[in-house]
Coordinates of C-alpha atoms in Angstrom, one line a residue:
Chain A
M1 CA 26.0 -18.2 -7.4
A2 CA 29.1 -20.4 -7.5
T3 CA 32.2 -18.9 -6.0
V4 CA 35.7 -19.6 -7.1
E5 CA 39.0 -19.1 -5.3
I6 CA 41.3 -16.7 -7.2
P7 CA 44.8 -18.0 -7.4
E8 CA 47.5 -15.7 -5.9
D9 CA 49.1 -14.9 -9.3
M10 CA 45.8 -13.9 -10.9
E11 CA 43.6 -10.9 -10.7
L12 CA 39.8 -10.7 -10.8
V13 CA 39.0 -8.4 -13.7
Y14 CA 35.4 -9.2 -14.4
K15 CA 32.6 -10.4 -12.2
Y16 CA 28.8 -10.4 -11.7
P17 CA 27.8 -7.0 -10.4
E18 CA 26.7 -6.8 -6.8
S19 CA 24.1 -4.2 -8.0
L20 CA 22.3 -6.9 -10.0
T21 CA 20.2 -9.7 -8.4
E22 CA 20.6 -13.2 -9.7
R23 CA 17.1 -13.4 -11.0
H24 CA 16.6 -14.2 -14.7
T25 CA 15.0 -11.4 -16.6
H26 CA 11.7 -11.7 -18.5
Y27 CA 13.1 -9.8 -21.5
C28 CA 12.9 -11.4 -24.9
P29 CA 16.0 -13.1 -26.3
G30 CA 18.0 -10.5 -28.1
C31 CA 16.6 -7.6 -26.1
T32 CA 19.1 -4.9 -25.1
H33 CA 17.5 -4.1 -21.7
G34 CA 19.7 -6.7 -20.1
I35 CA 22.9 -5.0 -21.4
I36 CA 21.8 -1.6 -20.2
H37 CA 20.8 -3.0 -16.8
R38 CA 24.2 -4.5 -16.4
L39 CA 26.0 -1.3 -17.4
I40 CA 24.1 0.7 -14.8
A41 CA 24.8 -2.0 -12.2
E42 CA 28.5 -2.0 -13.0
V43 CA 28.6 1.8 -12.7
I44 CA 26.8 1.8 -9.4
D45 CA 29.3 -0.9 -8.1
E46 CA 32.3 1.1 -9.3
L47 CA 31.0 4.3 -7.7
G48 CA 30.4 2.4 -4.4
V49 CA 26.9 3.8 -4.0
R50 CA 24.6 0.8 -4.2
E51 CA 23.6 1.1 -0.5
R52 CA 22.4 4.7 -1.0
T53 CA 20.9 4.4 -4.5
I54 CA 17.1 4.4 -5.1
G55 CA 15.9 3.5 -8.6
I56 CA 12.6 4.1 -10.2
A57 CA 11.1 1.7 -12.7
P58 CA 8.8 2.9 -15.5
V59 CA 5.7 1.4 -17.1
G60 CA 6.8 -0.5 -20.2
C61 CA 8.9 -3.6 -20.8
S62 CA 11.2 -2.6 -17.9
V63 CA 8.3 -2.3 -15.5
L64 CA 9.8 -5.2 -13.5
A65 CA 13.4 -3.7 -13.4
Y66 CA 13.2 -3.7 -9.6
Y67 CA 13.5 -7.5 -9.6
Y68 CA 16.8 -7.3 -11.4
F69 CA 18.6 -4.4 -9.5
N70 CA 19.8 -5.2 -6.1
M71 CA 18.9 -1.9 -4.4
D72 CA 15.9 0.0 -3.2
F73 CA 13.4 0.6 -5.9
A74 CA 10.0 2.2 -6.6
E75 CA 7.6 1.5 -9.5
A76 CA 6.1 4.6 -10.9
A77 CA 2.9 5.3 -12.8
H78 CA 3.4 5.6 -16.6
G79 CA 5.6 8.6 -17.3
R80 CA 5.8 9.9 -13.7
A81 CA 9.2 8.5 -12.7
P82 CA 10.9 11.9 -12.9
A83 CA 8.2 13.4 -10.5
M84 CA 8.6 10.5 -8.2
A85 CA 12.4 10.8 -8.3
T86 CA 12.0 14.5 -7.5
G87 CA 9.9 13.7 -4.4
I88 CA 12.4 11.1 -3.2
K89 CA 15.5 13.2 -3.9
R90 CA 14.1 16.4 -2.3
V91 CA 13.5 14.6 1.0
S92 CA 16.6 12.4 0.7
P93 CA 19.3 14.7 -0.7
G94 CA 22.2 12.4 0.3
K95 CA 20.8 9.5 -1.9
V96 CA 21.6 8.7 -5.5
V97 CA 18.3 8.6 -7.4
F98 CA 17.8 7.4 -11.0
T99 CA 14.9 6.7 -13.3
Y100 CA 14.9 4.0 -16.0
Q101 CA 12.4 4.9 -18.7
G102 CA 11.4 3.9 -22.2
D103 CA 10.3 6.1 -25.1
G104 CA 6.6 5.9 -24.6
D105 CA 7.1 6.6 -20.9
L106 CA 9.5 9.5 -21.2
A107 CA 8.7 11.0 -24.6
A108 CA 4.9 10.7 -24.7
I109 CA 2.9 10.3 -21.5
G110 CA 5.7 11.7 -19.3
T111 CA 7.0 14.5 -21.5
A112 CA 5.9 17.2 -18.9
E113 CA 7.5 15.4 -16.0
I114 CA 10.9 14.8 -17.7
I115 CA 11.1 18.4 -19.1
H116 CA 10.3 20.0 -15.8
A117 CA 12.6 17.7 -13.8
A118 CA 15.4 18.5 -16.1
N119 CA 14.6 22.2 -16.1
R120 CA 14.6 22.4 -12.3
G121 CA 18.1 20.8 -12.5
E122 CA 16.9 17.9 -10.2
L123 CA 19.9 16.0 -9.0
I124 CA 18.7 12.8 -10.5
T125 CA 19.9 10.7 -13.4
T126 CA 17.7 9.4 -16.2
I127 CA 18.5 6.4 -18.3
F128 CA 16.2 6.8 -21.4
V129 CA 16.0 3.6 -23.5
N130 CA 14.8 4.5 -27.0
N131 CA 13.8 1.5 -29.2
A132 CA 11.3 3.4 -31.3
I133 CA 8.3 1.2 -30.3
Y134 CA 6.0 0.3 -27.5
G135 CA 7.3 -3.1 -26.6
M136 CA 5.1 -4.2 -23.7
T137 CA 1.8 -3.5 -25.3
G138 CA 2.9 -5.4 -28.4
G139 CA 4.6 -3.1 -30.8
Q140 CA 2.6 0.1 -31.3
M141 CA 3.9 3.4 -32.6
A142 CA 6.0 5.3 -30.1
P143 CA 6.8 9.0 -30.1
T144 CA 10.2 8.0 -31.4
T145 CA 9.0 5.6 -34.1
L146 CA 10.8 6.5 -37.4
P147 CA 8.9 8.0 -40.4
G148 CA 7.6 5.2 -42.4
Q149 CA 8.3 2.6 -39.7
V150 CA 5.5 -0.1 -39.6
T151 CA 4.0 -0.8 -36.2
T152 CA 0.7 -2.3 -35.1
S153 CA -0.8 1.1 -34.8
S154 CA 0.9 2.5 -37.9
P155 CA 0.3 -0.5 -40.2
M156 CA 1.1 1.6 -43.3
G157 CA 4.2 3.0 -41.8
R158 CA 4.4 6.2 -39.6
D159 CA 2.8 9.0 -41.6
V160 CA 4.3 12.2 -40.3
E161 CA 1.5 14.2 -41.9
T162 CA -1.0 12.7 -39.4
A163 CA 1.2 11.2 -36.6
G164 CA 3.8 13.9 -36.3
W165 CA 7.6 13.5 -36.3
P166 CA 9.7 11.4 -34.0
I167 CA 11.0 13.5 -31.0
R168 CA 14.7 13.9 -30.4
M169 CA 14.6 14.0 -26.6
A170 CA 18.4 14.4 -26.0
E171 CA 18.4 17.5 -28.2
L172 CA 15.2 18.8 -26.5
I173 CA 16.4 18.3 -23.0
A174 CA 19.8 19.8 -23.9
T175 CA 18.2 23.2 -24.4
L176 CA 17.1 23.4 -20.7
P177 CA 19.4 25.3 -18.3
G178 CA 18.9 22.7 -15.5
A179 CA 20.4 19.9 -17.6
A180 CA 24.1 19.5 -16.9
Y181 CA 24.9 16.4 -19.0
V182 CA 22.8 14.9 -21.8
T183 CA 24.1 12.4 -24.3
R184 CA 22.8 9.9 -26.8
Q185 CA 24.6 6.5 -27.1
A186 CA 23.8 3.1 -28.6
V187 CA 24.3 -0.5 -27.6
F188 CA 24.4 -1.9 -31.1
D189 CA 28.0 -3.1 -30.9
V190 CA 30.8 -3.5 -28.4
P191 CA 32.4 -0.1 -28.8
G192 CA 28.9 1.5 -28.5
I193 CA 28.3 -0.5 -25.3
R194 CA 31.6 0.7 -23.8
R195 CA 30.8 4.3 -24.7
T196 CA 27.4 3.9 -23.2
K197 CA 28.9 2.7 -19.9
K198 CA 31.2 5.6 -19.8
A199 CA 28.3 8.0 -20.4
I200 CA 26.2 6.3 -17.7
K201 CA 29.1 6.7 -15.3
L202 CA 29.6 10.3 -16.1
A203 CA 25.8 10.9 -15.6
F204 CA 25.9 9.4 -12.1
Q205 CA 29.1 11.4 -11.4
T206 CA 27.3 14.5 -12.5
Q207 CA 24.6 13.8 -9.9
L208 CA 27.1 12.9 -7.2
A209 CA 28.9 16.2 -7.8
G210 CA 25.6 18.1 -7.5
L211 CA 26.0 19.7 -11.0
G212 CA 22.4 19.3 -12.2
F213 CA 20.2 16.9 -14.2
S214 CA 21.8 14.2 -16.2
M215 CA 20.3 11.9 -18.9
V216 CA 21.7 9.2 -21.1
E217 CA 19.5 8.3 -24.1
V218 CA 20.4 4.8 -25.1
L219 CA 19.3 3.7 -28.6
S220 CA 18.2 0.2 -28.3
T221 CA 16.4 -2.5 -30.3
C222 CA 13.1 -4.5 -30.1
N223 CA 13.7 -7.4 -32.3
T224 CA 10.4 -9.1 -31.3
N225 CA 8.2 -6.2 -32.2
W226 CA 10.4 -5.1 -35.2
H227 CA 9.8 -8.7 -36.4
M228 CA 13.5 -9.4 -36.9
G229 CA 16.2 -11.6 -35.5
P230 CA 18.4 -10.0 -32.8
V231 CA 21.4 -9.5 -35.2
E232 CA 19.3 -8.2 -38.0
A233 CA 17.6 -5.8 -35.5
L234 CA 21.0 -4.4 -34.4
E235 CA 22.0 -3.9 -38.1
W236 CA 18.7 -2.2 -38.9
A237 CA 19.1 0.1 -35.9
K238 CA 22.6 1.0 -37.0
Q239 CA 21.4 1.8 -40.5
H240 CA 18.2 3.6 -39.7
M241 CA 18.0 4.9 -36.1
V242 CA 21.4 6.6 -36.0
D243 CA 20.6 8.8 -39.0
Y244 CA 17.6 10.3 -37.3
Y245 CA 19.1 10.1 -33.8
P246 CA 22.7 11.1 -34.1
L247 CA 25.0 9.7 -31.4
G248 CA 27.0 11.9 -29.1
D249 CA 26.7 14.5 -26.4
T250 CA 24.0 17.2 -26.7
K251 CA 24.9 19.0 -23.5
V252 CA 28.0 19.0 -21.3
I253 CA 28.4 21.9 -19.0
D254 CA 32.0 22.9 -18.2
E255 CA 31.9 21.4 -14.7
V256 CA 31.0 18.1 -16.2
K257 CA 33.7 18.4 -18.8
A258 CA 36.2 18.9 -15.9
L259 CA 34.7 15.9 -14.1
A260 CA 35.2 13.8 -17.3
K261 CA 38.8 15.0 -17.6
G262 CA 39.6 14.5 -14.0
R263 CA 38.5 10.9 -14.2
K264 CA 41.1 9.9 -16.7
Chain B
M1 CA -1.6 28.7 22.9
A2 CA -4.0 31.6 22.5
K3 CA -6.5 32.0 19.8
E4 CA -5.4 34.0 16.7
L5 CA -7.3 35.1 13.6
W6 CA -6.6 32.6 10.9
E7 CA -7.7 32.3 7.3
G8 CA -8.7 28.7 6.6
N9 CA -6.2 27.9 3.9
A10 CA -3.3 29.4 5.7
A11 CA -4.4 27.6 8.9
L12 CA -4.5 24.3 7.1
A13 CA -0.9 24.8 5.9
E14 CA 0.3 26.0 9.3
A15 CA -1.4 23.1 11.0
A16 CA 0.4 20.7 8.7
I17 CA 3.7 22.4 9.5
R18 CA 3.0 22.0 13.3
A19 CA 2.2 18.4 12.6
G20 CA 5.7 17.9 11.3
V21 CA 5.2 17.9 7.5
E22 CA 8.6 17.6 5.8
A23 CA 7.6 18.4 2.3
F24 CA 4.8 20.0 0.3
F25 CA 4.3 19.7 -3.4
G26 CA 1.5 21.5 -5.1
Y27 CA 0.1 23.5 -8.0
P28 CA -1.9 26.8 -7.7
I29 CA -5.7 26.6 -8.0
T30 CA -8.5 28.7 -6.6
P31 CA -9.9 28.6 -3.9
Q32 CA -6.9 26.9 -2.2
T33 CA -3.9 28.8 -3.5
E34 CA -3.2 30.3 -0.1
V35 CA -2.3 26.9 1.1
L36 CA 0.5 26.7 -1.4
E37 CA 1.5 30.4 -0.7
H38 CA 1.8 29.8 3.0
F39 CA 4.0 26.8 2.5
S40 CA 6.1 28.6 0.0
K41 CA 7.1 31.1 2.7
R42 CA 7.2 28.9 5.7
M43 CA 8.9 25.7 4.5
P44 CA 12.2 27.4 3.4
E45 CA 12.3 29.3 6.7
L46 CA 12.1 26.0 8.5
G47 CA 14.6 24.2 6.2
R48 CA 11.8 21.9 4.8
V49 CA 10.9 21.1 1.2
F50 CA 8.5 23.3 -0.8
L51 CA 8.1 22.7 -4.5
Q52 CA 5.6 24.2 -7.0
A53 CA 5.1 21.4 -9.5
E54 CA 4.3 21.7 -13.2
S55 CA 0.9 20.1 -12.7
E56 CA -1.3 18.3 -10.2
V57 CA -0.3 15.1 -11.9
A58 CA 3.4 15.8 -11.1
A59 CA 2.6 17.1 -7.6
I60 CA 0.9 13.9 -6.5
N61 CA 3.7 11.8 -7.9
M62 CA 6.2 13.9 -6.0
V63 CA 4.1 13.2 -2.9
Y64 CA 4.2 9.5 -3.8
G65 CA 8.0 9.6 -4.2
A66 CA 8.5 11.5 -0.9
A67 CA 6.1 9.2 0.9
C68 CA 8.0 6.1 -0.5
A69 CA 11.1 7.7 1.0
G70 CA 9.4 7.7 4.4
A71 CA 8.9 11.5 4.7
R72 CA 5.8 13.1 6.1
V73 CA 4.3 14.8 3.0
M74 CA 1.2 16.4 1.6
T75 CA -0.4 18.2 -1.3
S76 CA -3.4 20.4 -1.6
S77 CA -5.8 21.2 -4.5
S78 CA -9.3 22.0 -5.5
S79 CA -11.8 20.0 -7.5
P80 CA -10.4 20.0 -11.1
G81 CA -6.9 19.6 -9.7
V82 CA -8.0 16.7 -7.6
S83 CA -9.3 14.9 -10.6
L84 CA -5.8 15.1 -12.1
M85 CA -4.4 13.6 -8.9
Q86 CA -6.6 10.6 -8.9
E87 CA -4.1 8.5 -10.8
G88 CA -1.6 9.0 -8.0
F89 CA -4.2 8.4 -5.2
S90 CA -4.7 4.9 -6.6
Y91 CA -1.0 4.1 -6.8
I92 CA -0.4 5.4 -3.3
A93 CA -3.3 3.4 -1.9
C94 CA -2.1 0.2 -3.4
S95 CA 1.5 0.8 -2.4
E96 CA 0.4 1.5 1.2
V97 CA 2.5 4.6 1.8
P98 CA 1.0 7.4 4.0
A99 CA 0.1 10.7 2.5
V100 CA -2.3 13.6 3.2
V101 CA -4.2 15.4 0.5
T102 CA -6.8 18.2 0.6
N103 CA -9.7 19.2 -1.6
I104 CA -10.9 22.7 -1.0
M105 CA -14.0 22.0 -3.2
R106 CA -15.4 24.4 -5.8
G107 CA -18.3 24.3 -8.2
G108 CA -18.4 21.8 -11.0
P109 CA -18.5 19.8 -13.2
G110 CA -15.8 20.9 -15.6
L111 CA -14.0 24.2 -14.8
G112 CA -17.2 25.1 -13.0
N113 CA -16.5 28.1 -10.9
V114 CA -14.5 29.0 -7.8
Q115 CA -17.5 29.2 -5.4
P116 CA -17.8 26.8 -2.5
A117 CA -19.5 23.5 -3.3
Q118 CA -19.7 19.8 -2.2
G119 CA -20.0 18.2 -5.6
D120 CA -16.9 16.0 -5.1
Y121 CA -18.4 13.8 -2.3
F122 CA -18.8 10.8 -4.6
Q123 CA -15.2 11.3 -5.9
A124 CA -13.7 11.5 -2.4
V125 CA -15.9 8.8 -0.8
K126 CA -16.8 6.3 -3.6
S127 CA -14.3 6.7 -6.4
A128 CA -11.0 8.2 -5.3
G129 CA -9.3 6.4 -8.2
H130 CA -9.3 3.2 -10.2
G131 CA -9.4 -0.1 -8.4
D132 CA -10.9 -1.1 -5.0
F133 CA -9.8 1.3 -2.3
H134 CA -11.0 4.1 0.0
M135 CA -9.3 7.2 1.4
I136 CA -10.0 8.3 4.9
V137 CA -12.1 11.5 4.3
L138 CA -12.3 14.2 6.9
A139 CA -14.8 17.1 6.6
P140 CA -14.2 20.1 8.8
A141 CA -17.0 22.7 9.3
N142 CA -14.9 25.6 10.6
V143 CA -11.3 26.8 10.8
Q144 CA -10.5 25.2 14.2
E145 CA -11.7 21.9 13.0
L146 CA -9.7 22.3 9.8
I147 CA -6.6 22.7 11.9
D148 CA -7.4 19.8 14.2
L149 CA -8.4 17.4 11.4
T150 CA -5.2 18.3 9.4
V151 CA -3.1 17.1 12.4
L152 CA -5.4 14.0 12.7
A153 CA -5.0 13.3 9.0
F154 CA -1.3 12.8 9.3
D155 CA -1.6 10.6 12.3
L156 CA -4.3 8.4 10.6
A157 CA -2.4 8.3 7.3
E158 CA 0.7 7.0 9.1
K159 CA -1.1 4.7 11.5
Y160 CA -2.8 2.9 8.6
R161 CA -0.2 3.6 5.9
T162 CA -3.0 5.1 3.7
L163 CA -4.3 8.2 2.1
A164 CA -6.1 10.7 4.2
M165 CA -8.1 13.5 2.5
I166 CA -9.4 16.7 4.0
V167 CA -12.4 17.9 2.1
A168 CA -13.6 21.4 2.8
D169 CA -15.0 24.0 0.5
G170 CA -13.9 27.5 -0.6
S171 CA -15.8 29.2 2.2
I172 CA -14.0 27.3 4.9
G173 CA -10.7 27.8 3.0
Q174 CA -11.1 31.5 2.7
M175 CA -13.0 32.6 5.8
M176 CA -11.1 34.1 8.8
E177 CA -11.9 32.9 12.3
P178 CA -10.3 32.9 15.7
A179 CA -8.6 29.5 16.1
E180 CA -5.8 27.9 18.2
M181 CA -2.8 26.3 16.6
P182 CA -1.3 23.1 18.1
P183 CA 2.2 23.3 19.4
M184 CA 5.1 22.6 16.9
R185 CA 5.9 18.9 16.8
P186 CA 9.5 18.0 16.1
V187 CA 10.2 16.8 12.5
R188 CA 11.1 13.2 12.4
P189 CA 14.8 13.0 11.5
P190 CA 15.7 11.1 8.3
E191 CA 17.5 8.3 10.2
E192 CA 14.2 7.5 11.9
R193 CA 12.2 6.8 8.8
P194 CA 10.1 3.7 8.8
D195 CA 11.9 0.4 8.0
W196 CA 9.8 -0.2 4.8
A197 CA 10.9 3.2 3.3
L198 CA 13.3 3.6 0.4
T199 CA 16.3 4.9 2.2
G200 CA 19.0 2.9 0.5
A201 CA 19.6 -0.9 1.1
K202 CA 22.4 -0.4 3.6
G203 CA 23.0 -3.6 5.6
R204 CA 19.5 -5.0 4.6
D205 CA 17.7 -6.5 1.7
P206 CA 16.3 -4.0 -0.9
N207 CA 12.9 -2.4 -0.2
I208 CA 10.6 -2.4 -3.2
I209 CA 7.5 -0.2 -3.4
T210 CA 5.2 -1.2 -6.2
S211 CA 1.6 -1.4 -7.1
L212 CA 2.1 -4.0 -9.7
Y213 CA 1.1 -7.6 -8.8
L214 CA 1.0 -9.9 -11.9
G215 CA -1.1 -12.9 -11.5
A216 CA -4.7 -12.8 -10.3
E217 CA -4.1 -14.7 -7.0
N218 CA -1.2 -12.4 -6.2
L219 CA -3.2 -9.2 -6.7
E220 CA -6.2 -10.7 -4.9
R221 CA -4.0 -11.3 -1.8
V222 CA -3.1 -7.6 -1.9
N223 CA -6.8 -6.6 -2.4
L224 CA -7.8 -8.7 0.6
R225 CA -5.0 -7.1 2.7
L226 CA -6.2 -3.6 1.7
Q227 CA -9.8 -4.5 2.4
A228 CA -8.9 -5.9 5.8
K229 CA -7.2 -2.6 6.6
L230 CA -10.2 -0.6 5.4
K231 CA -12.4 -2.7 7.6
K232 CA -10.3 -1.9 10.6
I233 CA -10.4 1.8 9.8
A234 CA -14.2 1.6 9.4
A235 CA -14.4 -0.1 12.8
N236 CA -12.1 2.4 14.6
E237 CA -12.2 5.8 13.0
V238 CA -15.8 6.9 12.4
R239 CA -16.3 10.4 13.7
W240 CA -19.3 12.7 13.8
K241 CA -20.9 15.4 15.9
E242 CA -24.5 15.5 17.2
Y243 CA -26.6 18.6 18.1
S244 CA -29.9 18.3 20.0
T245 CA -30.5 14.7 19.0
E246 CA -31.5 13.4 22.5
D247 CA -35.2 14.2 22.1
A248 CA -35.3 14.8 18.3
D249 CA -38.0 13.4 16.2
L250 CA -36.7 14.9 13.0
L251 CA -33.0 14.7 12.0
L252 CA -30.8 16.9 9.7
V253 CA -27.7 15.2 8.3
A254 CA -25.2 17.6 6.8
Y255 CA -21.4 18.1 6.7
G256 CA -18.9 20.9 6.2
T257 CA -20.2 24.4 5.6
V258 CA -23.8 23.4 5.3
G259 CA -23.4 21.2 8.4
R260 CA -22.6 24.4 10.2
I261 CA -25.5 26.3 8.7
C262 CA -27.8 23.4 9.9
Q263 CA -26.8 24.2 13.5
T264 CA -28.6 27.5 13.0
V265 CA -31.5 25.6 11.4
V266 CA -31.8 23.4 14.5
R267 CA -32.0 26.5 16.8
E268 CA -34.6 28.2 14.6
A269 CA -36.7 25.0 14.1
R270 CA -36.7 24.4 17.9
R271 CA -37.9 28.0 18.4
A272 CA -40.7 27.2 15.9
G273 CA -41.6 24.2 18.1
M274 CA -40.1 21.4 16.0
K275 CA -37.9 18.8 17.7
V276 CA -35.1 18.8 15.3
G277 CA -31.6 17.4 15.8
L278 CA -28.5 17.4 13.6
L279 CA -25.9 14.7 12.9
R280 CA -22.8 16.2 11.2
P281 CA -20.4 13.6 9.8
I282 CA -16.8 14.4 10.4
T283 CA -15.5 11.4 8.6
L284 CA -17.3 11.0 5.3
W285 CA -15.4 7.7 4.9
P286 CA -15.8 5.8 7.0
F287 CA -19.4 7.0 7.2
P288 CA -21.3 7.1 10.5
S289 CA -23.9 4.6 9.2
K290 CA -24.4 2.8 12.4
R291 CA -25.3 5.9 14.4
I292 CA -27.6 7.1 11.6
A293 CA -29.3 3.7 11.6
E294 CA -29.8 4.1 15.4
L295 CA -31.3 7.6 15.0
A296 CA -33.5 6.4 12.2
E297 CA -35.3 4.2 14.8
Q298 CA -35.8 7.3 16.9
V299 CA -36.9 10.0 14.4
R300 CA -39.8 10.2 12.0
G301 CA -37.8 11.6 9.1
I302 CA -34.4 12.7 8.0
L303 CA -33.5 15.7 5.8
T304 CA -30.1 15.6 4.2
V305 CA -28.8 18.9 3.1
E306 CA -25.8 19.3 0.8
M307 CA -24.2 21.7 -1.6
N308 CA -24.7 19.4 -4.6
A309 CA -27.5 17.4 -6.3
G310 CA -27.7 14.8 -3.6
Q311 CA -24.7 12.6 -3.0
M312 CA -24.3 11.9 0.7
V313 CA -28.0 11.3 0.8
E314 CA -27.3 7.9 -0.9
D315 CA -25.2 6.9 2.1
V316 CA -27.8 8.1 4.5
R317 CA -30.5 6.0 2.7
L318 CA -28.1 3.0 2.8
A319 CA -27.7 3.4 6.5
V320 CA -31.4 4.0 7.2
E321 CA -32.6 1.0 5.1
G322 CA -36.2 2.2 5.0
R323 CA -36.5 2.7 8.8
C324 CA -37.8 6.2 8.2
T325 CA -38.5 8.8 5.5
V326 CA -35.3 10.3 4.0
R327 CA -35.5 13.5 2.0
F328 CA -32.9 15.8 0.4
Y329 CA -32.4 19.5 -0.1
G330 CA -29.4 20.9 -2.0
R331 CA -28.1 23.9 -3.9
M332 CA -25.5 23.6 -6.6
G333 CA -23.1 25.8 -8.6
G334 CA -21.6 27.4 -5.5
V335 CA -24.9 28.6 -4.0
I336 CA -25.0 28.1 -0.3
P337 CA -28.3 26.9 1.2
L338 CA -29.5 29.3 3.9
P339 CA -31.6 28.6 7.0
D340 CA -34.6 30.4 5.4
E341 CA -34.8 27.8 2.6
I342 CA -33.9 24.8 4.7
L343 CA -36.6 25.4 7.3
P344 CA -39.5 25.1 4.9
E345 CA -38.0 21.8 3.7
L346 CA -38.1 20.6 7.3
E347 CA -41.7 21.7 7.7
K348 CA -42.6 19.7 4.6
L349 CA -40.9 16.6 6.0
D350 CA -42.6 17.2 9.3
A351 CA -46.0 17.3 7.6
E352 CA -45.1 14.3 5.4
C353 CA -44.1 12.1 8.3
R354 CA -46.8 13.0 10.8

């Protein structure tokens, strides 16, 4: 990376996060994984915990996330990241442990693992990226695919009579006593990206304060498998996803509220 | 330390504690639930980690996580639960992190029953999970051996950064016998965890633990490394016990509970004038093939006895390579073969190979 001398009368206000490697990602042009990776990296930098953070990558498009984060990382079996995170955190209580999971990983094959990790109040943070489709396998129906949404395994559109309804994970997890902070955000525009970063930071702070399980569901896009351009995908998501998946906090315990206030 | 009366399952858990296990993750299943129960009481007393997982799938992935963090860790289960753990076995094997697992086998297939059986030999030895790998498989025949092999399992798992499985059956798990516990080893402090472990990238490059290798040549390199390691294990870690083989012209091959019963068969057969010996494999993988091949030159026939439909007998035949007659006797469903029924099988073999 090129380095530049900062003149005395200027202040550095924006830089490449130390928590990201310089490796180019394999994500499709227009994919929002890159934005979410960066937000996490910025938060870890700001909290000064990179050297004691352990991440867990899922199976899905972000299976190679460990190449892009500059910190210790494990790669889990499909859906098992919360169980792996539990194992790591229980034997390393001083570390910061987070999972990065997609909708198939977290809301289908790994439903048991996420619910029980949350219910135990594991002191881990989960970043749940919901783009309503299986990206890596080429655009199949996900547990979060919207009713009527066309995918390669729901070619006539998701029929809720046979395929069931999309799962609202942020609401589901919020019902569990072990969950301290659960929120749903979206990275469809700049204000949304800023709010998402704030939420990710609060989620990590919740873990650092030992308050319980924290999860940020991030509504995201998959322009490739939605067969749209990146801008069109963002518009489509705003119009259709937010109706079914309302944005905002689904669980904030009082101690987390105090944490959020204290931060201002 | 003096001998005490120990139940197999509790002894297994206590032996692991003495061996310095830092964390246990498990799920209840008969006939090994006492392992989990013993840990649930002892681990908190000692300030170590005990967690009852939501499933065997979760338990093995917690083990995987803790192993990646460099902790000494184990889980325990029985046949149907072990099937659920196989996904994790495969990831652990490829990632080359050490872990200990146990299978206190019960009758199968399916839900089967909770009687002692050896139907999971193939699963443990031949197909521990998807992809090319083996676990080190240790088969105790009594409570003392269960204790000793548990300690050994941790040492081997760490020495080779691999999975070590103890296979016993419900009768060893639930019988009570006098046995001696090893002294308590100190638990390795977190700051002394191995340099490959996920401990936070402080003052070093990040450690990545993965079982994903895109590109055929990339993965083949990993496969070759794993195979080289397995070859080393096969060369160094074969263990077995022999009874009255010096002058034997008939040989019994049996392991675990039925291996112990065959010691009685040897005594009774010798009283009846037959020169019978017994080879009892302690490691089912790596298998004592070389020694069996040597003995096949010496004896007229081999009778393999198992609590299944005939699984280890395939490895015996592979070792013997036609040097002598190999026959099989087994009971299934949790029925334990007794000396009275094994002896006539030996007589048949004796007559056949005369």
